[in-house]
Amino acid sequence: KNVNAYRCMYHYTVAELGILQAEVQRKHAWLAARGIAYLNVWVPIKANVYPEFLPAGLTKLDQPCRLQQWHAHMRKHTKAAVVDLTDALRLAKAASQASIYYKTDTHWNPRGAWAGYQALVPALRKLAPNAKPIAPERVTFEDYSEKGGDLARLLDMAERYRAMVPWPRIAGSGIRNVPAPVDRGKSVVVQAFECATCGPGRAVMIHDSFGNHIRTYLAETFGRLVSVEFGPWDEALILQEKPEIVIEVHLERQLMP
């Protein structure tokens, strides 16, 4: 899927975009009717940020990739706030010699997630007035040695490909884990965080594994954050939590068949 996503192998038809549009509109309208904001965020695959490490023969087709199609269509045909982080992460890469994705893993690292978070701050300020975005000077990174990531594990060489990973330190952090409000079974990970110094905002985040690192920063932005990893759209939980905003975070690869 990563290779197909990079090469733009699959092109959405007008009908397919219409179906996706209807789903985004349904979520946005359902939330708006309850006074809840909606933010839909997509993270690019690693290859679209670091294409220089791909084989020279692996070229893109002469057509827009699905994420480009999706983003342009939703901005034109819906009122939902949608964000494609591709440009923001390319700029972050160009501005620093530090990696923003893991070397032996397909995921962004905490530094990449921080760049993504910073790109979302304008939308968070607009959509969630009670959000309290993190001041950049509060965030520093400290490198720790970790075993190799998913690509190294596939080769059974996680120990051999150890690497330094930048873990964030947020000055004056007030985050604490609290009991999850619901149990959705083993395949869905629900976590809750509260922060007494982060203002009164409340948020629900529904995400794939790319939400894990950015969750650290979002938990420091709201007084309460509930995250649902690998779970479906959960109206019952949203009604229970009464958040100011619902944020979806997904990887570009998820748009591939």
CSV table of C-alpha atoms in Angstrom, one decimal:
chain,number,residue,atom,x,y,z
A,1,LYS,CA,0.0,0.0,0.0
A,2,ASN,CA,2.9,2.4,0.7
A,3,VAL,CA,4.3,1.9,-2.7
A,4,ASN,CA,0.9,2.2,-4.4
A,5,ALA,CA,0.2,5.4,-2.4
A,6,TYR,CA,3.5,6.9,-3.4
A,7,ARG,CA,3.1,6.1,-7.1
A,8,CYS,CA,-0.5,7.3,-7.2
A,9,MET,CA,-1.6,4.0,-8.5
A,10,TYR,CA,-5.3,4.4,-7.8
A,11,HIS,CA,-7.3,7.4,-8.9
A,12,TYR,CA,-10.7,8.2,-7.3
A,13,THR,CA,-13.6,8.4,-9.6
A,14,VAL,CA,-16.2,11.2,-9.3
A,15,ALA,CA,-18.6,8.7,-7.8
A,16,GLU,CA,-16.1,7.5,-5.2
A,17,LEU,CA,-15.3,11.0,-4.1
A,18,GLY,CA,-19.1,11.7,-3.8
A,19,ILE,CA,-19.4,8.7,-1.4
A,20,LEU,CA,-16.5,10.0,0.7
A,21,GLN,CA,-17.9,13.5,0.6
A,22,ALA,CA,-21.3,12.3,2.0
A,23,GLU,CA,-19.5,10.6,4.9
A,24,VAL,CA,-17.5,13.7,5.8
A,25,GLN,CA,-20.6,15.8,5.5
A,26,ARG,CA,-22.6,13.4,7.7
A,27,LYS,CA,-20.0,13.6,10.5
A,28,HIS,CA,-19.6,17.3,10.2
A,29,ALA,CA,-23.4,17.9,10.3
A,30,TRP,CA,-24.0,15.5,13.2
A,31,LEU,CA,-21.4,17.2,15.3
A,32,ALA,CA,-22.4,20.7,14.3
A,33,ALA,CA,-26.0,20.0,15.3
A,34,ARG,CA,-24.6,19.4,18.8
A,35,GLY,CA,-22.3,22.4,18.9
A,36,ILE,CA,-19.2,20.3,18.4
A,37,ALA,CA,-16.4,21.2,15.9
A,38,TYR,CA,-14.8,18.6,13.6
A,39,LEU,CA,-11.2,18.5,12.3
A,40,ASN,CA,-10.2,15.8,9.8
A,41,VAL,CA,-6.4,15.3,9.5
A,42,TRP,CA,-4.3,13.2,7.2
A,43,VAL,CA,-0.6,12.4,7.6
A,44,PRO,CA,1.5,11.6,4.5
A,45,ILE,CA,3.3,8.4,4.1
A,46,LYS,CA,7.1,8.5,4.7
A,47,ALA,CA,7.9,8.1,1.0
A,48,ASN,CA,6.2,11.4,0.2
A,49,VAL,CA,8.4,13.2,2.7
A,50,TYR,CA,11.7,11.3,2.0
A,51,PRO,CA,11.4,10.2,-1.7
A,52,GLU,CA,15.2,10.5,-2.1
A,53,PHE,CA,15.6,7.2,-0.4
A,54,LEU,CA,13.5,5.3,-2.8
A,55,PRO,CA,14.9,3.4,-5.9
A,56,ALA,CA,15.3,5.7,-8.9
A,57,GLY,CA,13.0,3.5,-10.9
A,58,LEU,CA,10.1,3.9,-8.5
A,59,THR,CA,8.4,6.9,-10.2
A,60,LYS,CA,5.0,8.5,-9.7
A,61,LEU,CA,2.3,8.1,-12.3
A,62,ASP,CA,1.1,11.3,-14.1
A,63,GLN,CA,-2.0,11.8,-12.1
A,64,PRO,CA,-2.9,13.2,-8.6
A,65,CYS,CA,-2.6,10.9,-5.6
A,66,ARG,CA,-5.7,9.9,-3.7
A,67,LEU,CA,-4.8,12.2,-0.8
A,68,GLN,CA,-4.5,15.2,-3.1
A,69,GLN,CA,-7.8,14.4,-4.7
A,70,TRP,CA,-9.5,13.8,-1.4
A,71,HIS,CA,-8.3,17.0,0.2
A,72,ALA,CA,-9.1,19.2,-2.8
A,73,HIS,CA,-12.5,17.7,-3.2
A,74,MET,CA,-13.4,18.1,0.5
A,75,ARG,CA,-12.2,21.7,0.7
A,76,LYS,CA,-14.3,22.6,-2.3
A,77,HIS,CA,-17.5,20.6,-1.6
A,78,THR,CA,-17.8,20.4,2.2
A,79,LYS,CA,-17.8,22.8,5.1
A,80,ALA,CA,-15.6,20.5,7.2
A,81,ALA,CA,-12.2,21.5,8.3
A,82,VAL,CA,-9.8,19.1,6.5
A,83,VAL,CA,-6.0,19.2,6.7
A,84,ASP,CA,-3.3,17.5,4.6
A,85,LEU,CA,0.0,17.7,6.5
A,86,THR,CA,2.2,16.8,3.6
A,87,ASP,CA,3.4,20.4,2.9
A,88,ALA,CA,3.9,21.1,6.6
A,89,LEU,CA,6.1,18.0,7.1
A,90,ARG,CA,8.1,18.7,4.0
A,91,LEU,CA,8.8,22.2,5.3
A,92,ALA,CA,9.8,20.8,8.7
A,93,LYS,CA,12.2,18.4,7.0
A,94,ALA,CA,13.8,21.1,5.0
A,95,ALA,CA,14.2,23.4,8.0
A,96,SER,CA,16.1,20.9,10.1
A,97,GLN,CA,18.7,18.1,9.7
A,98,ALA,CA,16.9,16.1,12.3
A,99,SER,CA,14.7,13.3,11.0
A,100,ILE,CA,10.9,13.5,11.5
A,101,TYR,CA,10.2,9.9,10.6
A,102,TYR,CA,11.8,6.8,12.1
A,103,LYS,CA,14.7,5.4,10.1
A,104,THR,CA,13.5,1.8,10.4
A,105,ASP,CA,9.8,2.4,10.7
A,106,THR,CA,7.0,3.8,8.5
A,107,HIS,CA,5.8,6.1,11.3
A,108,TRP,CA,6.6,9.7,12.0
A,109,ASN,CA,8.6,10.2,15.2
A,110,PRO,CA,7.8,12.6,18.0
A,111,ARG,CA,9.6,15.4,16.3
A,112,GLY,CA,7.5,14.9,13.1
A,113,ALA,CA,4.3,14.8,15.2
A,114,TRP,CA,5.4,18.0,16.8
A,115,ALA,CA,5.7,19.6,13.4
A,116,GLY,CA,2.3,18.3,12.5
A,117,TYR,CA,0.8,19.6,15.7
A,118,GLN,CA,2.2,23.1,15.1
A,119,ALA,CA,0.6,23.1,11.6
A,120,LEU,CA,-2.8,22.3,13.3
A,121,VAL,CA,-2.6,25.1,15.9
A,122,PRO,CA,-4.4,27.7,13.6
A,123,ALA,CA,-7.3,25.3,13.1
A,124,LEU,CA,-7.4,24.4,16.8
A,125,ARG,CA,-7.6,28.1,17.8
A,126,LYS,CA,-10.4,28.7,15.3
A,127,LEU,CA,-12.4,25.6,16.0
A,128,ALA,CA,-11.9,25.1,19.7
A,129,PRO,CA,-11.7,28.5,21.5
A,130,ASN,CA,-11.0,26.7,24.9
A,131,ALA,CA,-8.0,24.9,23.5
A,132,LYS,CA,-4.7,26.1,24.9
A,133,PRO,CA,-1.9,25.3,22.3
A,134,ILE,CA,1.5,24.6,23.6
A,135,ALA,CA,4.0,27.4,23.4
A,136,PRO,CA,7.0,26.2,21.2
A,137,GLU,CA,9.6,27.3,23.8
A,138,ARG,CA,8.1,24.7,26.3
A,139,VAL,CA,9.1,21.8,24.0
A,140,THR,CA,12.5,20.2,23.8
A,141,PHE,CA,13.7,16.8,22.7
A,142,GLU,CA,16.0,14.3,24.3
A,143,ASP,CA,17.4,11.4,22.3
A,144,TYR,CA,17.1,7.9,23.6
A,145,SER,CA,18.3,4.6,22.1
A,146,GLU,CA,15.5,2.3,21.0
A,147,LYS,CA,15.2,-0.9,19.1
A,148,GLY,CA,14.5,-0.7,15.4
A,149,GLY,CA,11.0,-0.2,14.3
A,150,ASP,CA,8.5,-2.2,12.2
A,151,LEU,CA,10.8,-2.6,9.2
A,152,ALA,CA,13.6,-3.9,11.4
A,153,ARG,CA,11.2,-6.2,13.2
A,154,LEU,CA,10.1,-7.7,9.9
A,155,LEU,CA,13.7,-8.7,9.4
A,156,ASP,CA,14.0,-9.9,13.0
A,157,MET,CA,16.8,-7.3,13.4
A,158,ALA,CA,15.3,-4.9,15.8
A,159,GLU,CA,18.2,-5.0,18.2
A,160,ARG,CA,20.8,-4.7,15.4
A,161,TYR,CA,19.1,-1.6,14.0
A,162,ARG,CA,18.9,0.4,17.2
A,163,ALA,CA,18.6,4.1,16.7
A,164,MET,CA,18.4,7.3,18.6
A,165,VAL,CA,14.8,8.6,19.0
A,166,PRO,CA,13.8,12.1,20.0
A,167,TRP,CA,11.4,12.1,22.9
A,168,PRO,CA,9.7,15.3,23.9
A,169,ARG,CA,10.0,17.1,27.1
A,170,ILE,CA,7.2,19.6,27.8
A,171,ALA,CA,8.1,22.1,30.5
A,172,GLY,CA,5.5,22.4,33.2
A,173,SER,CA,3.5,19.5,31.8
A,174,GLY,CA,0.3,18.8,33.7
A,175,ILE,CA,-0.9,15.7,31.9
A,176,ARG,CA,-2.1,12.7,33.8
A,177,ASN,CA,-3.7,9.4,32.7
A,178,VAL,CA,-7.2,8.8,34.0
A,179,PRO,CA,-9.4,5.8,33.6
A,180,ALA,CA,-10.9,5.3,30.2
A,181,PRO,CA,-14.6,6.2,30.0
A,182,VAL,CA,-15.5,3.0,28.0
A,183,ASP,CA,-14.1,-0.4,27.1
A,184,ARG,CA,-14.4,-1.2,23.4
A,185,GLY,CA,-12.6,-4.5,23.5
A,186,LYS,CA,-9.0,-5.6,22.8
A,187,SER,CA,-8.8,-4.4,19.3
A,188,VAL,CA,-9.7,-0.8,20.2
A,189,VAL,CA,-7.5,1.2,22.6
A,190,VAL,CA,-9.4,3.9,24.5
A,191,GLN,CA,-7.3,6.2,26.7
A,192,ALA,CA,-8.1,9.3,28.6
A,193,PHE,CA,-5.9,12.2,29.8
A,194,GLU,CA,-6.6,15.2,31.9
A,195,CYS,CA,-4.6,18.4,32.5
A,196,ALA,CA,-5.5,20.9,35.2
A,197,THR,CA,-3.2,23.6,33.7
A,198,CYS,CA,-4.4,23.2,30.1
A,199,GLY,CA,-7.7,25.1,30.2
A,200,PRO,CA,-11.3,23.9,30.1
A,201,GLY,CA,-11.3,22.5,26.5
A,202,ARG,CA,-12.4,18.9,25.9
A,203,ALA,CA,-11.6,16.8,22.9
A,204,VAL,CA,-12.1,13.3,21.4
A,205,MET,CA,-9.5,12.0,19.0
A,206,ILE,CA,-10.2,9.0,16.7
A,207,HIS,CA,-7.1,7.7,15.0
A,208,ASP,CA,-4.9,5.0,13.7
A,209,SER,CA,-1.3,4.5,15.0
A,210,PHE,CA,-0.2,7.9,13.6
A,211,GLY,CA,-2.3,9.5,16.3
A,212,ASN,CA,-0.1,8.1,19.1
A,213,HIS,CA,2.7,10.7,19.0
A,214,ILE,CA,0.6,13.7,18.3
A,215,ARG,CA,-1.7,12.7,21.2
A,216,THR,CA,1.1,13.8,23.6
A,217,TYR,CA,0.7,17.3,22.4
A,218,LEU,CA,-3.1,17.3,22.1
A,219,ALA,CA,-3.3,16.0,25.7
A,220,GLU,CA,-1.4,19.1,26.8
A,221,THR,CA,-3.8,21.3,24.8
A,222,PHE,CA,-7.1,20.3,26.3
A,223,GLY,CA,-8.3,19.9,29.9
A,224,ARG,CA,-9.5,16.5,28.9
A,225,LEU,CA,-8.7,14.3,25.9
A,226,VAL,CA,-10.1,10.9,25.1
A,227,SER,CA,-8.3,9.0,22.3
A,228,VAL,CA,-9.7,6.0,20.4
A,229,GLU,CA,-7.1,4.1,18.5
A,230,PHE,CA,-8.3,1.7,15.7
A,231,GLY,CA,-11.9,2.4,16.6
A,232,PRO,CA,-14.8,3.3,14.4
A,233,TRP,CA,-16.7,6.5,14.5
A,234,ASP,CA,-18.2,6.4,18.0
A,235,GLU,CA,-21.3,8.6,18.5
A,236,ALA,CA,-22.1,7.1,21.9
A,237,LEU,CA,-18.7,8.0,23.3
A,238,ILE,CA,-18.9,11.5,21.7
A,239,LEU,CA,-22.3,12.1,23.3
A,240,GLN,CA,-20.9,10.9,26.7
A,241,GLU,CA,-17.8,13.0,26.6
A,242,LYS,CA,-19.5,16.2,25.3
A,243,PRO,CA,-16.3,17.5,23.7
A,244,GLU,CA,-15.6,20.9,22.1
A,245,ILE,CA,-14.0,19.2,19.1
A,246,VAL,CA,-13.6,15.8,17.5
A,247,ILE,CA,-10.3,15.2,15.7
A,248,GLU,CA,-9.7,12.4,13.3
A,249,VAL,CA,-6.0,11.6,12.5
A,250,HIS,CA,-5.2,9.0,9.8
A,251,LEU,CA,-2.3,8.0,7.5
A,252,GLU,CA,-2.5,8.6,3.8
A,253,ARG,CA,-2.1,4.8,3.2
A,254,GLN,CA,-5.6,4.3,4.7
A,255,LEU,CA,-7.0,5.7,1.5
A,256,MET,CA,-5.6,2.9,-0.6
A,257,PRO,CA,-7.8,-0.2,-1.5
